[in-house]
Short mmCIF file of N, CA and C in Angstrom, two decimals:
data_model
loop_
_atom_site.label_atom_id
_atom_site.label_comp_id
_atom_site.label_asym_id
_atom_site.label_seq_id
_atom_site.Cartn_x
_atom_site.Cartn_y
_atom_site.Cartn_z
N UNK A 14 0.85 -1.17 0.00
CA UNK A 14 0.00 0.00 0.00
C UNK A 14 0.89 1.23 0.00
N UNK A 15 0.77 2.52 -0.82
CA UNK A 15 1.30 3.70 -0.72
C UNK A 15 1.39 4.20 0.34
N UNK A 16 1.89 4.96 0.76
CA UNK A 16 1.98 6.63 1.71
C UNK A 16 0.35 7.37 1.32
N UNK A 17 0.24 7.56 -0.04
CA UNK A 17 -1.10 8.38 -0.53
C UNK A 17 -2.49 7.08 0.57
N UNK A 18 -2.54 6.14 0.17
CA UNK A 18 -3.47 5.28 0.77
C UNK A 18 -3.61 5.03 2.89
N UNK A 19 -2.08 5.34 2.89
CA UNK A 19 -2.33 5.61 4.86
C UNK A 19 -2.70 5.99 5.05
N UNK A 20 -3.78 5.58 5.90
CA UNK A 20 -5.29 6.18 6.80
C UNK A 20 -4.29 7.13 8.11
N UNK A 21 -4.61 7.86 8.44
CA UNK A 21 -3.90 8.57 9.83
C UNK A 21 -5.18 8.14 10.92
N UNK A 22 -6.19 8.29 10.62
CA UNK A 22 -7.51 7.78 11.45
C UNK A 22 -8.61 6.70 10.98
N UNK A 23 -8.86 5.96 11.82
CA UNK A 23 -9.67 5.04 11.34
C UNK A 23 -11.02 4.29 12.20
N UNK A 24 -11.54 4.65 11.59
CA UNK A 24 -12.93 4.42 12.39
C UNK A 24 -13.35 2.68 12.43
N UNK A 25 -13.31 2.68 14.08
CA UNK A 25 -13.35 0.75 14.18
C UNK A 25 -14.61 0.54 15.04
N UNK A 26 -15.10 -0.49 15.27
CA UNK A 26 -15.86 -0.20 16.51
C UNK A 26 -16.49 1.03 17.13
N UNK A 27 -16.38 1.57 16.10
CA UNK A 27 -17.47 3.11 17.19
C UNK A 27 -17.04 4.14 17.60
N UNK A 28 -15.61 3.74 16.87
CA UNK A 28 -14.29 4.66 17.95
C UNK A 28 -13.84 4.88 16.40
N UNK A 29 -12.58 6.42 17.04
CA UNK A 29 -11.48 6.71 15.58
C UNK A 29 -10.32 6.51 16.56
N UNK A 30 -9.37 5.39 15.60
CA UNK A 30 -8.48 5.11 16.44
C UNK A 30 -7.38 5.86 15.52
N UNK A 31 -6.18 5.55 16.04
CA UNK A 31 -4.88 6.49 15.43
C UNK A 31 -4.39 5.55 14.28
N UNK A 32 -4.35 5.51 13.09
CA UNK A 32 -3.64 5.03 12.09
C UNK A 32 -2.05 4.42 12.22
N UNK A 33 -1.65 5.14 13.28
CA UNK A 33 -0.10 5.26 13.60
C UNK A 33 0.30 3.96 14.35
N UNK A 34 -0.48 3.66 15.17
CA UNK A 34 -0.38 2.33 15.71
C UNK A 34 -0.57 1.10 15.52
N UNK A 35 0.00 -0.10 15.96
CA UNK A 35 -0.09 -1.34 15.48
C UNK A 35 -1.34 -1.39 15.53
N UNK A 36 -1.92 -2.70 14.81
CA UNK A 36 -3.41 -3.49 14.81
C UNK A 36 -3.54 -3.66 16.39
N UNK A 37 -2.63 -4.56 16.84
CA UNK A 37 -3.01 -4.72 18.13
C UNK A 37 -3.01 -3.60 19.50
N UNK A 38 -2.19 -2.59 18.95
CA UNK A 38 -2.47 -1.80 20.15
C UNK A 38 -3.61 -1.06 20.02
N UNK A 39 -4.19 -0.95 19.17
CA UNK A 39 -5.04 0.25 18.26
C UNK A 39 -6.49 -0.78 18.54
N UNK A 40 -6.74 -1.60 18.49
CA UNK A 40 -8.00 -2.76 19.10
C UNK A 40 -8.17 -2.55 20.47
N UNK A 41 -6.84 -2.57 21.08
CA UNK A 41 -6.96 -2.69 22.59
C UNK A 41 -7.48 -1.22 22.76
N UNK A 42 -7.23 -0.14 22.05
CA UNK A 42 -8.33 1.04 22.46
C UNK A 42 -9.61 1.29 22.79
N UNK A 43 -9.94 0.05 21.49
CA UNK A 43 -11.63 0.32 21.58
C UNK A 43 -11.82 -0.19 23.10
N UNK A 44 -13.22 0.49 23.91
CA UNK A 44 -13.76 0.32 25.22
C UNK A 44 -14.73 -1.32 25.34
N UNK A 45 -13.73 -2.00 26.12
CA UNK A 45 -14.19 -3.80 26.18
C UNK A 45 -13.80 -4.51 25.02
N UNK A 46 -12.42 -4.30 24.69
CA UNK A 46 -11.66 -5.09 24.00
C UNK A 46 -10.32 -5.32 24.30
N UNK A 47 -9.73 -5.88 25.04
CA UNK A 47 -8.38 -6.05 25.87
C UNK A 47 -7.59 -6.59 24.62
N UNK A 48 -6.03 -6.56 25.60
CA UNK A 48 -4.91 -7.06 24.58
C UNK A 48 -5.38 -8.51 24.09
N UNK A 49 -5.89 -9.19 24.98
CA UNK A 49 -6.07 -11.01 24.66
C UNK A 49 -7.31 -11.28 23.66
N UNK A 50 -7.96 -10.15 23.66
CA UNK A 50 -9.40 -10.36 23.07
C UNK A 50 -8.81 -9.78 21.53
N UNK A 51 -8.66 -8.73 21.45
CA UNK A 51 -7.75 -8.13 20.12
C UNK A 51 -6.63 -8.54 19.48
N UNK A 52 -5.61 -10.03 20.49
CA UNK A 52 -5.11 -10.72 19.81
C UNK A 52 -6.03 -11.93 19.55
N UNK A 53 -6.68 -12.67 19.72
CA UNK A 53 -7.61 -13.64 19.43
C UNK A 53 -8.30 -13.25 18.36
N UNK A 54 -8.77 -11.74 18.13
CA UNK A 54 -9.41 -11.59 16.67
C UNK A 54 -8.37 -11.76 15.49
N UNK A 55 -7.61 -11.50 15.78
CA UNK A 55 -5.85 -11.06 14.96
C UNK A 55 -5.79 -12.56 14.36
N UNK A 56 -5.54 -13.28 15.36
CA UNK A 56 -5.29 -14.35 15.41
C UNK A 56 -6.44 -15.36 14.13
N UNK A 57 -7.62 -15.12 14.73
CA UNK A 57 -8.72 -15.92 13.60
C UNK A 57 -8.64 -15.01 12.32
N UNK A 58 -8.58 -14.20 11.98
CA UNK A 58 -8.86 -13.49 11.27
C UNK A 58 -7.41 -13.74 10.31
N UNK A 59 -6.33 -14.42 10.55
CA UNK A 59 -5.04 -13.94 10.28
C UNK A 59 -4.59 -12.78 9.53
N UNK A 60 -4.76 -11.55 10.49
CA UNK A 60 -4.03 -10.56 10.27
C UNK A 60 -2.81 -10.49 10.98
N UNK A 61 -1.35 -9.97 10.98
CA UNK A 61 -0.67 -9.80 11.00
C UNK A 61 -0.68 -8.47 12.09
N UNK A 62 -0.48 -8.56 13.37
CA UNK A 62 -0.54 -7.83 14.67
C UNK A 62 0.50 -6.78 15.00
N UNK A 63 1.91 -6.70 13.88
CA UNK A 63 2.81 -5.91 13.61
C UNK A 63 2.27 -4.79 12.79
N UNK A 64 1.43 -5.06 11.82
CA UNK A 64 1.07 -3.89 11.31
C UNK A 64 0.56 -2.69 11.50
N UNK A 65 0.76 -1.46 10.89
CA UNK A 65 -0.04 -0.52 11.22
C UNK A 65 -1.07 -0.36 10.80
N UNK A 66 -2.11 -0.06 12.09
CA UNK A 66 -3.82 0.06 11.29
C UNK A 66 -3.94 0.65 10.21
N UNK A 67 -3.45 2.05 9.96
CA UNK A 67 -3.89 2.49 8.62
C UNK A 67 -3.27 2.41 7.33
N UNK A 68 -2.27 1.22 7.34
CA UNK A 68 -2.24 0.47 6.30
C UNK A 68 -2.96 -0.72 5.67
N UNK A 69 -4.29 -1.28 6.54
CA UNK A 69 -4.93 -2.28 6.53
C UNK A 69 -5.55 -1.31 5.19
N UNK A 70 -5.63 -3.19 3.97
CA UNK A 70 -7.21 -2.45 2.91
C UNK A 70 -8.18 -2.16 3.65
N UNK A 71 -9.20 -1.49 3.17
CA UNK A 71 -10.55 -1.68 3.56
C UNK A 71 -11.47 -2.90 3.69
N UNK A 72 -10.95 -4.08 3.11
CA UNK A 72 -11.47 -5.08 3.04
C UNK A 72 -11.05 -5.82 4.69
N UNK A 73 -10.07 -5.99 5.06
CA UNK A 73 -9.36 -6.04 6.46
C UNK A 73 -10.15 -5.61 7.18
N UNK A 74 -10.22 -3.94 7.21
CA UNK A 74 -10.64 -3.42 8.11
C UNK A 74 -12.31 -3.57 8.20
N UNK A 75 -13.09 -3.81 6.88
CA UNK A 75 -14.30 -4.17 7.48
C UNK A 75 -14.54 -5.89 8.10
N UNK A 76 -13.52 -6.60 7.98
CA UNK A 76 -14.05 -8.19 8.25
C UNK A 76 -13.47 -7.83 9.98
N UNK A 77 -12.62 -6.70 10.48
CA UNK A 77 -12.24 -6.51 12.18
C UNK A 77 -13.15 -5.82 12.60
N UNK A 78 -13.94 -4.91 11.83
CA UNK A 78 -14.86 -4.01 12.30
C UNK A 78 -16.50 -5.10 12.47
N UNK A 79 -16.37 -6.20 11.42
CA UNK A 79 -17.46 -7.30 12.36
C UNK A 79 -17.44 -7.82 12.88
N UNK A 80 -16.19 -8.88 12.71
CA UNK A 80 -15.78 -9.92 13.67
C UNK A 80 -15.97 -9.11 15.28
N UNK A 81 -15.32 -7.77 14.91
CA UNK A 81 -15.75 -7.26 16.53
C UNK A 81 -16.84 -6.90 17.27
N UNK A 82 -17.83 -6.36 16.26
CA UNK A 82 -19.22 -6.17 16.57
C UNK A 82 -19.83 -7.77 16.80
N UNK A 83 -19.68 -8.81 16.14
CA UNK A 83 -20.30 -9.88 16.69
C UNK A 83 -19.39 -10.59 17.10
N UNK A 84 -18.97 -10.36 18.26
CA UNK A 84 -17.67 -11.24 18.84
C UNK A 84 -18.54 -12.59 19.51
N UNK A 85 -20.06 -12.29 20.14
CA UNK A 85 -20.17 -13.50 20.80
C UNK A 85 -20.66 -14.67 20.17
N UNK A 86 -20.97 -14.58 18.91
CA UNK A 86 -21.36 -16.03 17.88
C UNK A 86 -19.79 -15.64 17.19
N UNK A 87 -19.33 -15.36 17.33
CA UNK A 87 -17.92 -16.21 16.32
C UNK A 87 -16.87 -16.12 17.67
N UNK A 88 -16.90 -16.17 18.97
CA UNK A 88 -15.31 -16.18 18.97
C UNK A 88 -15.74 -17.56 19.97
N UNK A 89 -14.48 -18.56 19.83
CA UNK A 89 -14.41 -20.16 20.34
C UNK A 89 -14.69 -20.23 21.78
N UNK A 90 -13.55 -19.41 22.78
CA UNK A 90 -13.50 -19.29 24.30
C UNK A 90 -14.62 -18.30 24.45
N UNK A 91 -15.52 -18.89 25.63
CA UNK A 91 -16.47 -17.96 26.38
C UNK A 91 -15.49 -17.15 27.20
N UNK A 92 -14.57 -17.25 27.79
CA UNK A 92 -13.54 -16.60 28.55
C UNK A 92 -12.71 -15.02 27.70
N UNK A 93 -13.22 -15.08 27.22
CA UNK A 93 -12.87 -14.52 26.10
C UNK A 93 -13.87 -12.50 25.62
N UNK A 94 -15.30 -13.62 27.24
CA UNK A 94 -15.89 -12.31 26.53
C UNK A 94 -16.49 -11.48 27.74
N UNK A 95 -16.94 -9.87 27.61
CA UNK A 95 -17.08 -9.57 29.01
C UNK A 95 -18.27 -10.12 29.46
N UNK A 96 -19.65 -10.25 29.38
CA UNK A 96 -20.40 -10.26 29.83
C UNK A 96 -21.29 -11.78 29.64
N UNK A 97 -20.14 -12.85 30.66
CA UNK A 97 -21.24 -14.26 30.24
C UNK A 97 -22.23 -14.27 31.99
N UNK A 98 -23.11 -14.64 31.08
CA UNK A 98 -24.17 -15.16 32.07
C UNK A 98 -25.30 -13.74 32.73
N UNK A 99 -25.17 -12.90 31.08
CA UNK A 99 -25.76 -11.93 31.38
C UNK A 99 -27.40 -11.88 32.48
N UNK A 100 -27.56 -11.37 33.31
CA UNK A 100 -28.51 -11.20 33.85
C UNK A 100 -29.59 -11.54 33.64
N UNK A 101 -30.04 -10.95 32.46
CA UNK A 101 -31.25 -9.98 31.84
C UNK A 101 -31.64 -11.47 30.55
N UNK A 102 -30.49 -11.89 29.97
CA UNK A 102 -30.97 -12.75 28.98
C UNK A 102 -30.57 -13.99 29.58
N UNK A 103 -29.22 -14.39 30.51
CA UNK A 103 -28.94 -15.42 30.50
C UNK A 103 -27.44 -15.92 29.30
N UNK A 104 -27.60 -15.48 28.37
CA UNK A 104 -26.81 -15.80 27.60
C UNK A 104 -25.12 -15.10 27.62
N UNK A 105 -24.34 -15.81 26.85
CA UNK A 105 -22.76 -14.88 27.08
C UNK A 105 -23.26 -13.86 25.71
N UNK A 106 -22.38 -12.22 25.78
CA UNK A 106 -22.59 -11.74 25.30
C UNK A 106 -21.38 -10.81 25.10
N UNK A 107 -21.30 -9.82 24.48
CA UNK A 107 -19.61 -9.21 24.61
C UNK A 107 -20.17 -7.98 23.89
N UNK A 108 -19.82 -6.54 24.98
CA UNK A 108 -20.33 -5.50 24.45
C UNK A 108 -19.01 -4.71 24.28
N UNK A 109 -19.01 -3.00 23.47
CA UNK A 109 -18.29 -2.72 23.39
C UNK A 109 -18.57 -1.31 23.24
N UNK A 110 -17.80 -0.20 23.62
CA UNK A 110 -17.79 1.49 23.82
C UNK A 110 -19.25 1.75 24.36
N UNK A 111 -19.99 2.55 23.72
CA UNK A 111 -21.08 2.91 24.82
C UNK A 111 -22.15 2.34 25.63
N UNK A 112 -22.41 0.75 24.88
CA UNK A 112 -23.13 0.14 25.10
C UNK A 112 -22.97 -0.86 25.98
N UNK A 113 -21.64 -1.30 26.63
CA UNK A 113 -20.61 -1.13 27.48
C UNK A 113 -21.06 -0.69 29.03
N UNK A 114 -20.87 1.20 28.96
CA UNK A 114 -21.03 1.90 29.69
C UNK A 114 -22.34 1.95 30.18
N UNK A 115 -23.38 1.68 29.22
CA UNK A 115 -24.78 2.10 29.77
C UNK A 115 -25.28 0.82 30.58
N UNK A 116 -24.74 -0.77 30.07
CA UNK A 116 -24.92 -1.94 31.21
C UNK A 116 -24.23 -1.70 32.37
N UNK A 117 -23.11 -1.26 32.39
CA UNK A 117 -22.19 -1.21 34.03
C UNK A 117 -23.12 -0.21 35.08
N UNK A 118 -23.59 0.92 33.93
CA UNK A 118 -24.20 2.25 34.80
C UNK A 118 -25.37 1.04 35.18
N UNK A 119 -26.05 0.57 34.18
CA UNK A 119 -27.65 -0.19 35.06
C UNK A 119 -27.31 -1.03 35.65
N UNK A 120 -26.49 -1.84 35.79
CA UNK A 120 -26.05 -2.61 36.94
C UNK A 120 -26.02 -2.17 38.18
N UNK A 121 -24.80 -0.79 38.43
CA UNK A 121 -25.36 -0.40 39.57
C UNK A 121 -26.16 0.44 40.36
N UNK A 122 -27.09 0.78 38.93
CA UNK A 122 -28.62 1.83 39.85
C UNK A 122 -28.85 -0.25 40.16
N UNK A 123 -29.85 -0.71 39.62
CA UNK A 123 -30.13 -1.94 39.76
C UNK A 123 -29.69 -2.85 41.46
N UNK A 124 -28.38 -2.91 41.14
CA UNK A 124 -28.08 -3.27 43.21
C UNK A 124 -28.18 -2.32 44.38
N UNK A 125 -28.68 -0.70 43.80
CA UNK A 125 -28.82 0.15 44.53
C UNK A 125 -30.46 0.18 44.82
N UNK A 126 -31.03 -0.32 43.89
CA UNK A 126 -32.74 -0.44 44.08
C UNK A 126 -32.72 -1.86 44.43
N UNK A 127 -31.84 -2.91 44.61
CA UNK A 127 -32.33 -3.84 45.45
C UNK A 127 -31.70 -4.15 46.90
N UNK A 128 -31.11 -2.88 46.54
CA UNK A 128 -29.95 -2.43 48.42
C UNK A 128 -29.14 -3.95 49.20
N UNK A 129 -28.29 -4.37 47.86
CA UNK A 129 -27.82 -5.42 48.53
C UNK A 129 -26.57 -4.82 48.93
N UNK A 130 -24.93 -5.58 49.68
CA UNK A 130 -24.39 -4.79 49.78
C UNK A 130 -23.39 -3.86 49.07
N UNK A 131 -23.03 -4.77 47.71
CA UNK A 131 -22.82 -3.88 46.86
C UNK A 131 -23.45 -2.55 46.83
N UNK A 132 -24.68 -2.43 46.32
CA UNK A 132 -25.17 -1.55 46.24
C UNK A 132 -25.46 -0.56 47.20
N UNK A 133 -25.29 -0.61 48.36
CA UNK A 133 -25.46 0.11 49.97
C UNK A 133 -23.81 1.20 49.68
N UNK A 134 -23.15 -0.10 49.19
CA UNK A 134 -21.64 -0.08 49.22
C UNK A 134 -21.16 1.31 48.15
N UNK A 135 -22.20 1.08 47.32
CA UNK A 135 -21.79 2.27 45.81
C UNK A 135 -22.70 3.45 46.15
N UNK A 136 -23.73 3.44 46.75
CA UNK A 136 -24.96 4.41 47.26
C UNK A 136 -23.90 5.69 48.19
N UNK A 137 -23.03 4.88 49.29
CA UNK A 137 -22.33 5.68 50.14
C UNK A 137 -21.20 6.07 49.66
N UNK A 138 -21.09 5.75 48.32
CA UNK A 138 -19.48 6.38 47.72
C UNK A 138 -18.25 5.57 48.46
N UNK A 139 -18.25 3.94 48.78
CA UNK A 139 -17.28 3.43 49.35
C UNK A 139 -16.66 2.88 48.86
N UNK A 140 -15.77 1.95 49.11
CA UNK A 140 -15.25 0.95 47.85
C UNK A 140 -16.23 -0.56 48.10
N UNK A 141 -16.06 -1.15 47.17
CA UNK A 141 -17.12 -1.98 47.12
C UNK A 141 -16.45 -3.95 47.25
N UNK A 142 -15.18 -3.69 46.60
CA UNK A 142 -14.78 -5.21 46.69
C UNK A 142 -13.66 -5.54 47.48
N UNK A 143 -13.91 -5.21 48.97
CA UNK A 143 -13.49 -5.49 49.87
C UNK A 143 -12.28 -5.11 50.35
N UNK A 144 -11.82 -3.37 50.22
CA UNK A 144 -10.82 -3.40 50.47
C UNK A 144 -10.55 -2.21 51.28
N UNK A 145 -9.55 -2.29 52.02
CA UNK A 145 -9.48 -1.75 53.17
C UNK A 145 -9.51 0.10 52.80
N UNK A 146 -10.77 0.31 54.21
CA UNK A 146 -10.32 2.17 54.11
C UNK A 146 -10.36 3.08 54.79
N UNK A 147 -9.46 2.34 55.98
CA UNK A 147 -9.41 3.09 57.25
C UNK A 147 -8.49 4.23 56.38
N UNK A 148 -7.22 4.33 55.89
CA UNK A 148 -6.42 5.23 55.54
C UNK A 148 -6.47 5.58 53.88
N UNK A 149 -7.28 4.63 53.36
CA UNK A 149 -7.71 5.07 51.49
C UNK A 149 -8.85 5.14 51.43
N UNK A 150 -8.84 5.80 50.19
CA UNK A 150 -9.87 5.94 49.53
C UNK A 150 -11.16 7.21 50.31
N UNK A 151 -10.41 8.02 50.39
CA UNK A 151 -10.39 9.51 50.64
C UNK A 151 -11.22 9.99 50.56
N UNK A 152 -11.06 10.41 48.92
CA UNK A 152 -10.75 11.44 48.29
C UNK A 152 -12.42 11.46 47.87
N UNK A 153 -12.53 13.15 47.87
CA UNK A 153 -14.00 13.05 48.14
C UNK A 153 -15.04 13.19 49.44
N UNK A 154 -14.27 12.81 50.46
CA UNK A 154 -14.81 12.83 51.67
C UNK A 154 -14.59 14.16 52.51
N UNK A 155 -15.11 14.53 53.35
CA UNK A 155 -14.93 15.23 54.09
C UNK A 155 -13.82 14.99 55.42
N UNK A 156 -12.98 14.66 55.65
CA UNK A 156 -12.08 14.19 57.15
C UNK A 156 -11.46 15.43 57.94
N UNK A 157 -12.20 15.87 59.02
CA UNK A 157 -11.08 16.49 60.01
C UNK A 157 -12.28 16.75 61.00
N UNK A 158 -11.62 17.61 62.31
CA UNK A 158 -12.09 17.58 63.17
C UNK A 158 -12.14 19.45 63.47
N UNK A 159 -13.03 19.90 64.03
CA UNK A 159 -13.26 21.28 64.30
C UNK A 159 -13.02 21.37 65.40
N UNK A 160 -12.32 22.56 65.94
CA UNK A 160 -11.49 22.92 66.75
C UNK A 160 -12.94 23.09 67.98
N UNK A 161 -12.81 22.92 69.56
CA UNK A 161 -13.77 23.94 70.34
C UNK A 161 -12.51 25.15 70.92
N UNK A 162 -13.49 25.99 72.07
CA UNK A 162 -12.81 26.94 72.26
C UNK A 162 -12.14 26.56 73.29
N UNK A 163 -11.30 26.96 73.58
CA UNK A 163 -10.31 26.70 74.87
C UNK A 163 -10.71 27.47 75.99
N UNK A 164 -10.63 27.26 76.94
CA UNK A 164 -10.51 28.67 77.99
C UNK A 164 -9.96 28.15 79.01
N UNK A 165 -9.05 29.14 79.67
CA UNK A 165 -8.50 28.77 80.54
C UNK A 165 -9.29 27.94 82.18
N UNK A 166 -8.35 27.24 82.84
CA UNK A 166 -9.06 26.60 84.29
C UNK A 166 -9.32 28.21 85.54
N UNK A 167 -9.91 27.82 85.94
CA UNK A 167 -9.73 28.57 87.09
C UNK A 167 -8.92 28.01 88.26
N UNK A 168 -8.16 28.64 88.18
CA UNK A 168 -7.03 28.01 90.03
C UNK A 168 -7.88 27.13 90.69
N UNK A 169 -7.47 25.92 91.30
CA UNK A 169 -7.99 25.21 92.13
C UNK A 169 -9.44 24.12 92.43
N UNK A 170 -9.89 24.68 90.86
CA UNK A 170 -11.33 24.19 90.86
C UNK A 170 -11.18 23.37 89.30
N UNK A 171 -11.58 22.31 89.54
CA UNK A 171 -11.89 21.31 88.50
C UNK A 171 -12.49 21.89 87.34
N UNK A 172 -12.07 21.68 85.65
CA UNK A 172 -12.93 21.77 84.34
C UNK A 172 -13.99 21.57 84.54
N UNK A 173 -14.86 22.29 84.12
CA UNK A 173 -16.27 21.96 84.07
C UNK A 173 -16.74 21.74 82.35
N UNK A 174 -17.39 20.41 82.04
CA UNK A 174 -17.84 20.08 81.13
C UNK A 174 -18.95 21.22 80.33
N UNK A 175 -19.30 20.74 78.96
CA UNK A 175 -20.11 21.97 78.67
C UNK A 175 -21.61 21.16 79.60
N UNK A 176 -22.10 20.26 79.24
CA UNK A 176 -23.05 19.57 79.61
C UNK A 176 -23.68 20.11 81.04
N UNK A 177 -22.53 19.96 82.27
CA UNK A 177 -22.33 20.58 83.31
C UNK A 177 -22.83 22.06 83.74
N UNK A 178 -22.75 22.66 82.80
CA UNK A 178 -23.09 24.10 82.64
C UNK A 178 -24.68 24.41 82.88
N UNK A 179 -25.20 23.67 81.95
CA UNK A 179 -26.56 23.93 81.22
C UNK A 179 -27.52 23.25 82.51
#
């Protein structure tokens, strides 16, 4: 392929990825497609994972742009894909960029309307899979303590509480 024919951008999956980069790093961009999943398409597909995307024909690039859209009837390993044992259908399924984002978001309104503890867990802004936060996971929170007023003792006679006062 020419210099005149290099794509600099290339529209895959839903996404414009950079022309400049290999096949395989340039897959692993799109959102729910990892290095193992983007070499496994590489792999069936035999394309060549050294290359740069926007030297692929167009013919290439549309048989990666389906194979990826229907990853869960063509690819061999269920391990392979994000979403088996989907909820809602039951079936394995493998999503990708926004459609992606909008199952994770209903997932957790979903454990927040059935207040399990996940969901108690994401409601209070905490961390959720078990990990420690006496000293993390901050950020966001409010932490300190407000000063009271001081005043001095009087010679010889015991502090008196505020409680004491009233």
């Amino acid at each position: 392929m020419s210099s005149s024919e290099f794509r600099h951008v290339v529209r895959l999956g839903g996404r414009d990825l950079n022309g400049k980069k290999k096949v395989l790093a340039a897959l692993a961009d799109i959102k729910g497609i990892g290095f193992s999943t983007a070499n496994a398409v590489l792999n069936k597909l035999n394309i060549d994972a050294d290359v740069r995307l926007g030297s692929l024909s167009e013919n290439d690039l549309n048989r990666i742009d389906d194979y990826v859209r229907n990853l869960q009837s063509k690819v061999e390993f269920p391990y392979l894909l994000n979403r088996r044992k989907d909820p809602s259908s039951g079936s394995n399924i493998h999503l990708i960029g926004s459609d992606l984002d909008f199952v994770v978001k209903d997932d957790i309104r979903r454990e927040k309307e059935v207040m399990s503890w996940r969901g108690i867990r994401h409601s209070l802004g905490l961390k959720v899979r078990g990990q420690r936060t006496r000293t993390t996971g901050r950020k966001g929170l409010t932490v300190g303590v407000r000063k009271g007023v001081a005043r001095p003792a009087q010679a010889g006679q015991p502090a008196q509480s505020e409680e004491a006062k009233k």
